[in-house]
Amino acid sequence: MVQIRPFAALRPQKGKAREIAALPYDVYSRKEAAEKVRGDGLTFLRIDRPETMFPTDTDMYAPQVYKKADEMLRQMEEKGDLMQDAAPCYYLYELTRNNQSQTGLAVCYSVEEYRLGVVRKHENTRKEKEQDRICHIDACSAQTGPVFLTYRPNQEIKQIILQEKVKEPVYDFVSEDGIGHRLWVVDTPSVIGKLTALFSDVERLYIADGHHRAAAAAAVAGLRSKKNPKYTGKEESAGVLSVLFPEDELKILPYHRVLKDLGGKTPEELLAVLSEVFTINRAPFSPYEPEKKGEMGLYLEGSWYQLQVKPEHCKEDPIGILDVAYLQREVLTPIFGIEDPRTDHRIDFVGGIRGVGELEKRCRKDCKAAFSMYPTSMEELLAAADAGLLMPPKSTWFEPKLRSGLLIHKIER
């Protein structure tokens, strides 16, 4: 069962939360991150992406880069921009987008539960990205960005959360992208104890977003335990900063694919070979976004096509039924020769928040074709994780994103 624990967060002084809070480090390219940092003086992106403090030709994975992150984090605390709560607490974090709200409980979970599979993943990590976060956490002795987790709804937990939200939030602001953010401190010992007990009856937690942060936190805990002969598993380094949301409040957006070439085929040849695994028609509207599972859009040579999967090529297992798996299995691997989309530079991914119009822009800029996807469902994600299976990379895009810098977990106090 799930074991959660409170923690004493390092967090912004009241009145500075909006200026400090930043989108996750991995939603920006290096160029975008550098531009963002130039415009925002206190943005936490400086610490999450410390290479932005160096010339553009600096190795972003160099030791001095991570050391800079630690220096800036300490400076923010010394200057009073960030302060640490005196005692361990839980925190409620509400995000509102387009009048739809979701409220998560910020906690630490045990790395041991991650290793045992109580905290379940649905994607593999990339070694270089995982190592980047290992170095960042280790250098800062802090987890600066939470893992986004979900769980099956529990009415008793929901009721406590609703009761706590009647109180005044410590932060209440709207970020520049229109997302509302509110945060409450849950510091009543009886409420902390009740929530801890209720989650002990929750069978599993599922990683929605933040696989690299989760893996890196577990790796750093392993490194710290080897250096500590008195290690018990109760240390701060053995807890992973996370925010837990009930799955019925979450929405997955699609994750589209763009291709840099046509695999050596002409547009006509590509359509012909695709017709073996899809029923192809001209799209009924443009730009085309699929309206149901089993449909995809194809943007090619300035035109949109509607693709319908063929039943004889479908599979029934928790991974095989996914539209993203169908595309990978029937198209990307056999037609384009893309065996590993995580490392093949001929493919790129466009998050659903950017809209399908972004696919047309990419094809005018640096790509030759694009596939618009119907989103993976929460039920599909949970089923894959419960089966112990891994979904294809970039199968889900969760929105809104948790901000970094609002809640920081120091792994040495």
Short mmCIF file of C-alpha atoms in Angstrom, two decimals:
data_model
loop_
_atom_site.label_atom_id
_atom_site.label_comp_id
_atom_site.label_asym_id
_atom_site.label_seq_id
_atom_site.Cartn_x
_atom_site.Cartn_y
_atom_site.Cartn_z
CA MET A 1 0.00 0.00 0.00
CA VAL A 2 0.99 3.66 -0.41
CA GLN A 3 3.14 5.35 2.22
CA ILE A 4 3.24 9.13 2.05
CA ARG A 5 4.86 11.57 4.43
CA PRO A 6 4.74 15.32 5.03
CA PHE A 7 7.77 17.54 4.38
CA ALA A 8 8.90 21.04 5.26
CA ALA A 9 8.80 22.79 1.91
CA LEU A 10 11.17 25.50 0.80
CA ARG A 11 8.78 27.88 -0.94
CA PRO A 12 8.34 31.49 -2.09
CA GLN A 13 7.69 34.30 0.33
CA LYS A 14 4.12 35.49 -0.01
CA GLY A 15 3.84 37.98 -2.82
CA LYS A 16 6.68 36.42 -4.83
CA ALA A 17 5.08 33.13 -5.90
CA ARG A 18 3.94 34.32 -9.34
CA GLU A 19 7.34 35.78 -10.18
CA ILE A 20 9.24 32.67 -9.04
CA ALA A 21 6.97 29.88 -10.33
CA ALA A 22 8.17 28.40 -13.64
CA LEU A 23 7.01 25.82 -16.11
CA PRO A 24 8.89 22.49 -15.91
CA TYR A 25 12.47 22.50 -17.15
CA ASP A 26 11.76 20.02 -19.96
CA VAL A 27 9.10 22.00 -21.83
CA TYR A 28 11.73 24.45 -23.12
CA SER A 29 14.46 24.07 -25.68
CA ARG A 30 17.82 25.51 -24.66
CA LYS A 31 17.19 28.62 -26.75
CA GLU A 32 13.68 29.09 -25.37
CA ALA A 33 14.92 28.70 -21.79
CA ALA A 34 17.63 31.31 -22.33
CA GLU A 35 15.11 33.78 -23.76
CA LYS A 36 12.70 33.18 -20.89
CA VAL A 37 15.36 33.70 -18.23
CA ARG A 38 16.43 37.02 -19.78
CA GLY A 39 12.92 38.37 -19.34
CA ASP A 40 12.12 37.17 -15.80
CA GLY A 41 14.41 38.16 -12.94
CA LEU A 42 13.29 35.68 -10.27
CA THR A 43 12.01 32.85 -12.43
CA PHE A 44 12.91 29.46 -10.99
CA LEU A 45 13.81 28.35 -14.51
CA ARG A 46 17.25 29.87 -13.82
CA ILE A 47 17.81 27.13 -11.24
CA ASP A 48 16.12 24.31 -13.14
CA ARG A 49 18.08 25.23 -16.29
CA PRO A 50 21.32 26.72 -14.94
CA GLU A 51 23.08 26.52 -18.32
CA THR A 52 21.12 29.69 -19.15
CA MET A 53 23.60 31.54 -16.90
CA PHE A 54 26.52 30.59 -19.17
CA PRO A 55 27.57 31.32 -22.76
CA THR A 56 25.65 29.29 -25.32
CA ASP A 57 28.66 27.14 -26.20
CA THR A 58 29.02 25.90 -22.59
CA ASP A 59 28.43 22.20 -22.03
CA MET A 60 25.05 22.24 -20.27
CA TYR A 61 26.01 19.08 -18.36
CA ALA A 62 29.32 20.40 -17.01
CA PRO A 63 29.87 20.22 -13.21
CA GLN A 64 30.12 24.00 -12.88
CA VAL A 65 26.63 24.33 -14.38
CA TYR A 66 25.03 22.23 -11.64
CA LYS A 67 27.16 24.02 -9.03
CA LYS A 68 25.66 27.30 -10.28
CA ALA A 69 22.16 25.94 -9.70
CA ASP A 70 23.05 25.20 -6.09
CA GLU A 71 24.57 28.66 -5.63
CA MET A 72 21.46 30.41 -6.99
CA LEU A 73 19.13 28.28 -4.86
CA ARG A 74 21.08 29.15 -1.71
CA GLN A 75 21.11 32.84 -2.67
CA MET A 76 17.33 32.91 -3.06
CA GLU A 77 16.97 31.41 0.42
CA GLU A 78 19.53 33.76 1.96
CA LYS A 79 17.88 36.82 0.39
CA GLY A 80 14.48 35.76 1.69
CA ASP A 81 12.91 35.09 -1.70
CA LEU A 82 12.41 31.52 -0.51
CA MET A 83 11.64 30.41 3.04
CA GLN A 84 11.32 26.97 4.62
CA ASP A 85 8.40 25.88 6.76
CA ALA A 86 9.35 25.09 10.35
CA ALA A 87 7.64 21.70 10.46
CA PRO A 88 6.62 19.01 7.97
CA CYS A 89 3.28 19.68 6.27
CA TYR A 90 1.14 18.54 3.40
CA TYR A 91 0.13 21.06 0.75
CA LEU A 92 -2.84 21.39 -1.58
CA TYR A 93 -2.10 22.61 -5.09
CA GLU A 94 -5.04 23.61 -7.31
CA LEU A 95 -4.65 24.40 -11.00
CA THR A 96 -7.46 25.90 -13.08
CA ARG A 97 -7.55 25.97 -16.87
CA ASN A 98 -10.57 26.96 -18.95
CA ASN A 99 -12.77 26.91 -15.83
CA GLN A 100 -11.77 23.31 -15.07
CA SER A 101 -9.92 22.73 -11.80
CA GLN A 102 -7.84 19.89 -10.42
CA THR A 103 -6.51 19.71 -6.87
CA GLY A 104 -3.51 17.66 -5.85
CA LEU A 105 -1.96 16.79 -2.51
CA ALA A 106 1.77 17.60 -2.34
CA VAL A 107 3.65 14.94 -0.36
CA CYS A 108 6.77 12.86 -0.36
CA TYR A 109 6.48 9.18 -1.24
CA SER A 110 9.12 6.58 -0.46
CA VAL A 111 11.68 5.65 -3.10
CA GLU A 112 11.28 2.07 -1.91
CA GLU A 113 7.71 2.06 -3.19
CA TYR A 114 8.99 3.25 -6.57
CA ARG A 115 11.45 0.36 -6.66
CA LEU A 116 8.76 -2.14 -5.61
CA GLY A 117 6.27 -0.92 -8.22
CA VAL A 118 3.71 0.54 -5.82
CA VAL A 119 4.42 3.78 -7.68
CA ARG A 120 3.95 2.67 -11.26
CA LYS A 121 5.40 4.08 -14.45
CA HIS A 122 4.19 3.83 -18.04
CA GLU A 123 7.23 5.11 -19.95
CA ASN A 124 10.95 4.38 -20.10
CA THR A 125 13.45 7.12 -19.36
CA ARG A 126 16.36 8.33 -21.46
CA LYS A 127 19.69 7.84 -19.72
CA GLU A 128 21.12 11.26 -20.56
CA LYS A 129 17.98 13.06 -19.34
CA GLU A 130 17.87 10.96 -16.19
CA GLN A 131 21.56 11.66 -15.50
CA ASP A 132 20.95 15.39 -15.92
CA ARG A 133 18.36 15.37 -13.12
CA ILE A 134 20.54 13.11 -10.96
CA CYS A 135 23.34 15.67 -11.17
CA HIS A 136 20.91 18.53 -10.52
CA ILE A 137 19.31 16.96 -7.44
CA ASP A 138 22.65 15.83 -6.07
CA ALA A 139 24.33 19.23 -6.55
CA CYS A 140 21.43 21.18 -5.03
CA SER A 141 20.61 18.60 -2.35
CA ALA A 142 17.03 19.37 -3.31
CA GLN A 143 14.23 18.14 -5.52
CA THR A 144 13.08 21.29 -7.29
CA GLY A 145 10.29 19.93 -9.47
CA PRO A 146 7.51 17.60 -8.30
CA VAL A 147 6.58 14.28 -9.88
CA PHE A 148 2.99 14.43 -11.17
CA LEU A 149 1.14 11.37 -9.81
CA THR A 150 -2.41 10.13 -10.04
CA TYR A 151 -4.54 7.66 -8.11
CA ARG A 152 -8.00 6.17 -8.34
CA PRO A 153 -10.54 8.46 -6.60
CA ASN A 154 -11.20 8.11 -2.89
CA GLN A 155 -14.21 9.96 -1.50
CA GLU A 156 -12.83 10.33 2.04
CA ILE A 157 -9.66 11.93 0.71
CA LYS A 158 -11.69 14.19 -1.57
CA GLN A 159 -13.84 15.32 1.37
CA ILE A 160 -10.84 16.29 3.50
CA ILE A 161 -9.35 18.22 0.59
CA LEU A 162 -12.61 20.13 0.10
CA GLN A 163 -12.72 21.00 3.80
CA GLU A 164 -9.13 22.27 3.77
CA LYS A 165 -9.78 24.40 0.69
CA VAL A 166 -12.32 26.46 2.64
CA LYS A 167 -9.32 28.10 4.32
CA GLU A 168 -7.37 31.03 2.86
CA PRO A 169 -4.71 29.91 0.34
CA VAL A 170 -1.14 31.10 0.87
CA TYR A 171 -0.75 31.68 -2.88
CA ASP A 172 -3.42 32.68 -5.37
CA PHE A 173 -2.29 33.92 -8.78
CA VAL A 174 -2.79 33.53 -12.52
CA SER A 175 0.33 32.77 -14.55
CA GLU A 176 1.05 34.42 -17.87
CA ASP A 177 -0.47 31.49 -19.77
CA GLY A 178 -3.83 31.99 -18.04
CA ILE A 179 -3.55 29.09 -15.59
CA GLY A 180 -4.85 29.75 -12.09
CA HIS A 181 -2.67 28.52 -9.21
CA ARG A 182 -3.72 28.27 -5.57
CA LEU A 183 -1.83 26.60 -2.74
CA TRP A 184 -2.79 25.78 0.84
CA VAL A 185 -0.64 24.58 3.74
CA VAL A 186 -2.07 21.57 5.60
CA ASP A 187 -0.37 21.77 8.99
CA THR A 188 -2.98 20.41 11.42
CA PRO A 189 -1.49 17.21 12.91
CA SER A 190 -4.84 15.37 13.01
CA VAL A 191 -5.52 16.13 9.33
CA ILE A 192 -1.98 15.11 8.36
CA GLY A 193 -2.44 11.83 10.23
CA LYS A 194 -5.83 11.17 8.64
CA LEU A 195 -4.54 11.74 5.11
CA THR A 196 -1.52 9.54 5.76
CA ALA A 197 -3.79 6.75 7.00
CA LEU A 198 -6.23 7.07 4.11
CA PHE A 199 -3.46 6.82 1.53
CA SER A 200 -2.20 3.67 3.22
CA ASP A 201 -5.41 2.09 1.87
CA VAL A 202 -4.70 3.30 -1.69
CA GLU A 203 -3.31 0.37 -3.63
CA ARG A 204 -1.14 2.19 -6.17
CA LEU A 205 0.09 5.53 -7.41
CA TYR A 206 0.76 6.16 -11.11
CA ILE A 207 3.27 8.52 -12.69
CA ALA A 208 1.39 10.83 -15.03
CA ASP A 209 4.33 13.11 -15.78
CA GLY A 210 7.87 13.29 -14.43
CA HIS A 211 9.37 9.86 -15.12
CA HIS A 212 12.89 11.31 -15.27
CA ARG A 213 12.46 13.23 -12.01
CA ALA A 214 11.17 10.07 -10.30
CA ALA A 215 14.02 7.90 -11.57
CA ALA A 216 16.62 10.54 -10.71
CA ALA A 217 15.29 10.99 -7.16
CA ALA A 218 15.49 7.23 -6.60
CA ALA A 219 19.04 7.14 -7.97
CA VAL A 220 20.20 9.99 -5.71
CA ALA A 221 18.61 8.27 -2.71
CA GLY A 222 20.66 5.20 -3.60
CA LEU A 223 23.84 7.24 -3.80
CA ARG A 224 23.17 8.92 -0.46
CA SER A 225 22.30 5.63 1.27
CA LYS A 226 25.63 4.10 0.22
CA LYS A 227 27.47 7.00 1.83
CA ASN A 228 25.52 6.69 5.09
CA PRO A 229 26.22 3.54 7.13
CA LYS A 230 23.30 4.44 9.42
CA TYR A 231 20.80 4.79 6.59
CA THR A 232 17.26 3.80 7.65
CA GLY A 233 15.02 4.86 4.74
CA LYS A 234 13.50 7.63 6.86
CA GLU A 235 15.97 10.24 5.62
CA GLU A 236 14.77 13.19 3.53
CA SER A 237 16.67 11.80 0.53
CA ALA A 238 14.45 8.69 0.63
CA GLY A 239 11.34 10.80 -0.02
CA VAL A 240 10.32 12.00 -3.47
CA LEU A 241 8.56 15.33 -3.98
CA SER A 242 5.24 14.71 -5.72
CA VAL A 243 1.72 16.02 -6.20
CA LEU A 244 -1.08 13.43 -6.17
CA PHE A 245 -4.24 14.04 -8.20
CA PRO A 246 -7.35 11.83 -8.42
CA GLU A 247 -7.55 10.50 -11.97
CA ASP A 248 -11.13 11.70 -12.48
CA GLU A 249 -9.94 15.32 -12.35
CA LEU A 250 -7.23 14.93 -15.01
CA LYS A 251 -7.33 15.44 -18.74
CA ILE A 252 -4.82 14.07 -21.25
CA LEU A 253 -4.13 16.02 -24.41
CA PRO A 254 -2.80 14.37 -27.57
CA TYR A 255 0.87 14.12 -28.44
CA HIS A 256 1.35 14.61 -32.19
CA ARG A 257 4.20 13.37 -34.40
CA VAL A 258 6.14 15.26 -37.08
CA LEU A 259 8.61 13.65 -39.50
CA LYS A 260 11.70 15.23 -41.03
CA ASP A 261 11.55 13.12 -44.23
CA LEU A 262 9.26 10.72 -46.08
CA GLY A 263 11.48 7.68 -45.70
CA GLY A 264 12.76 7.91 -49.26
CA LYS A 265 9.24 7.90 -50.76
CA THR A 266 7.33 10.40 -52.84
CA PRO A 267 4.06 11.72 -51.36
CA GLU A 268 2.12 9.47 -53.73
CA GLU A 269 4.15 6.41 -52.73
CA LEU A 270 3.67 7.20 -49.04
CA LEU A 271 -0.11 7.45 -49.44
CA ALA A 272 -0.14 4.17 -51.32
CA VAL A 273 1.74 2.26 -48.62
CA LEU A 274 -0.30 3.90 -45.85
CA SER A 275 -3.48 2.71 -47.53
CA GLU A 276 -2.49 -0.84 -46.59
CA VAL A 277 -2.98 -0.06 -42.87
CA PHE A 278 -5.45 2.84 -43.00
CA THR A 279 -8.62 3.76 -44.79
CA ILE A 280 -7.69 7.17 -46.22
CA ASN A 281 -10.03 10.04 -47.08
CA ARG A 282 -9.66 13.75 -47.53
CA ALA A 283 -10.10 15.37 -44.11
CA PRO A 284 -13.58 16.89 -43.56
CA PHE A 285 -12.02 20.06 -42.12
CA SER A 286 -8.63 21.70 -41.83
CA PRO A 287 -6.44 21.58 -39.82
CA TYR A 288 -7.66 18.13 -38.91
CA GLU A 289 -7.81 16.93 -35.31
CA PRO A 290 -9.18 13.38 -34.83
CA GLU A 291 -12.55 13.20 -33.11
CA LYS A 292 -12.45 9.63 -31.81
CA LYS A 293 -10.16 6.73 -31.03
CA GLY A 294 -8.93 4.88 -34.11
CA GLU A 295 -8.64 8.04 -36.19
CA MET A 296 -5.53 10.03 -37.07
CA GLY A 297 -4.80 13.00 -39.26
CA LEU A 298 -2.03 13.20 -41.85
CA TYR A 299 -0.67 16.52 -43.10
CA LEU A 300 1.23 16.05 -46.35
CA GLU A 301 2.15 18.45 -49.13
CA GLY A 302 -0.23 21.12 -47.83
CA SER A 303 -3.25 18.81 -47.53
CA TRP A 304 -4.97 17.06 -44.62
CA TYR A 305 -6.11 13.45 -44.77
CA GLN A 306 -8.30 11.48 -42.39
CA LEU A 307 -6.82 8.08 -41.51
CA GLN A 308 -8.95 5.28 -40.06
CA VAL A 309 -7.16 2.26 -38.59
CA LYS A 310 -8.05 -1.10 -40.13
CA PRO A 311 -9.52 -3.65 -37.67
CA GLU A 312 -7.40 -6.49 -39.02
CA HIS A 313 -4.25 -4.66 -37.88
CA CYS A 314 -5.55 -3.85 -34.38
CA LYS A 315 -4.49 -5.62 -31.21
CA GLU A 316 -6.30 -6.10 -27.91
CA ASP A 317 -3.57 -5.99 -25.25
CA PRO A 318 -3.24 -2.83 -23.06
CA ILE A 319 -0.43 -1.44 -25.22
CA GLY A 320 -1.50 -2.78 -28.61
CA ILE A 321 -4.87 -1.01 -28.46
CA LEU A 322 -3.29 2.44 -28.21
CA ASP A 323 -3.42 4.67 -31.28
CA VAL A 324 0.19 5.75 -30.67
CA ALA A 325 1.20 2.07 -30.57
CA TYR A 326 -0.65 1.38 -33.84
CA LEU A 327 1.20 4.24 -35.52
CA GLN A 328 4.54 3.05 -34.19
CA ARG A 329 3.91 -0.63 -35.03
CA GLU A 330 2.31 -0.27 -38.45
CA VAL A 331 3.88 2.93 -39.79
CA LEU A 332 6.89 4.43 -38.05
CA THR A 333 8.91 1.22 -37.74
CA PRO A 334 8.11 -0.65 -41.00
CA ILE A 335 7.61 2.33 -43.34
CA PHE A 336 10.02 4.93 -41.96
CA GLY A 337 12.49 2.65 -40.19
CA ILE A 338 12.12 4.52 -36.91
CA GLU A 339 12.82 1.81 -34.34
CA ASP A 340 13.33 4.03 -31.30
CA PRO A 341 11.46 7.34 -31.45
CA ARG A 342 13.25 8.51 -28.29
CA THR A 343 16.59 8.75 -30.10
CA ASP A 344 15.81 8.94 -33.84
CA HIS A 345 16.34 12.53 -35.01
CA ARG A 346 13.98 12.10 -37.94
CA ILE A 347 10.94 12.32 -35.67
CA ASP A 348 9.80 15.06 -33.32
CA PHE A 349 6.79 15.51 -31.06
CA VAL A 350 4.30 18.35 -30.61
CA GLY A 351 2.31 18.59 -27.39
CA GLY A 352 -1.43 18.98 -27.71
CA ILE A 353 -1.41 22.36 -25.96
CA ARG A 354 0.14 23.86 -29.11
CA GLY A 355 -2.77 22.76 -31.31
CA VAL A 356 -2.74 20.99 -34.67
CA GLY A 357 -2.02 24.27 -36.43
CA GLU A 358 1.51 23.89 -35.07
CA LEU A 359 1.91 20.79 -37.25
CA GLU A 360 1.36 22.86 -40.38
CA LYS A 361 3.94 25.38 -39.17
CA ARG A 362 6.50 22.63 -38.59
CA CYS A 363 5.91 21.22 -42.07
CA ARG A 364 6.48 24.64 -43.57
CA LYS A 365 9.63 25.04 -41.49
CA ASP A 366 11.60 21.80 -41.08
CA CYS A 367 9.35 18.75 -41.53
CA LYS A 368 7.79 16.85 -44.42
CA ALA A 369 4.75 15.18 -42.83
CA ALA A 370 2.77 15.21 -39.60
CA PHE A 371 0.35 12.89 -37.83
CA SER A 372 -2.29 14.40 -35.54
CA MET A 373 -3.39 12.01 -32.81
CA TYR A 374 -6.45 11.36 -30.67
CA PRO A 375 -5.47 11.53 -26.97
CA THR A 376 -4.72 8.45 -24.91
CA SER A 377 -7.33 8.03 -22.17
CA MET A 378 -6.71 7.85 -18.42
CA GLU A 379 -8.22 4.36 -18.46
CA GLU A 380 -5.69 3.25 -21.06
CA LEU A 381 -2.81 4.70 -19.05
CA LEU A 382 -3.87 2.97 -15.82
CA ALA A 383 -4.48 -0.33 -17.58
CA ALA A 384 -1.01 -0.28 -19.14
CA ALA A 385 0.64 0.57 -15.82
CA ASP A 386 -1.35 -2.08 -13.95
CA ALA A 387 -0.21 -4.67 -16.49
CA GLY A 388 3.39 -3.63 -15.88
CA LEU A 389 3.74 -2.52 -19.50
CA LEU A 390 5.38 0.54 -21.03
CA MET A 391 3.61 2.80 -23.47
CA PRO A 392 5.39 4.22 -26.52
CA PRO A 393 7.35 7.41 -25.77
CA LYS A 394 5.34 10.62 -25.81
CA SER A 395 1.97 8.91 -25.45
CA THR A 396 0.46 11.51 -23.13
CA TRP A 397 0.54 15.26 -22.64
CA PHE A 398 -0.92 16.47 -19.36
CA GLU A 399 -2.16 20.02 -19.04
CA PRO A 400 -1.96 22.21 -17.02
CA LYS A 401 1.62 21.67 -15.93
CA LEU A 402 2.80 21.82 -12.33
CA ARG A 403 5.08 24.78 -11.67
CA SER A 404 8.59 24.40 -10.35
CA GLY A 405 9.73 26.62 -7.50
CA LEU A 406 6.45 26.66 -5.57
CA LEU A 407 7.38 23.63 -3.46
CA ILE A 408 10.99 22.48 -3.08
CA HIS A 409 12.05 19.43 -1.11
CA LYS A 410 15.46 19.77 0.53
CA ILE A 411 16.92 16.30 0.90
CA GLU A 412 19.36 17.41 3.59
CA ARG A 413 18.14 19.73 6.33
#
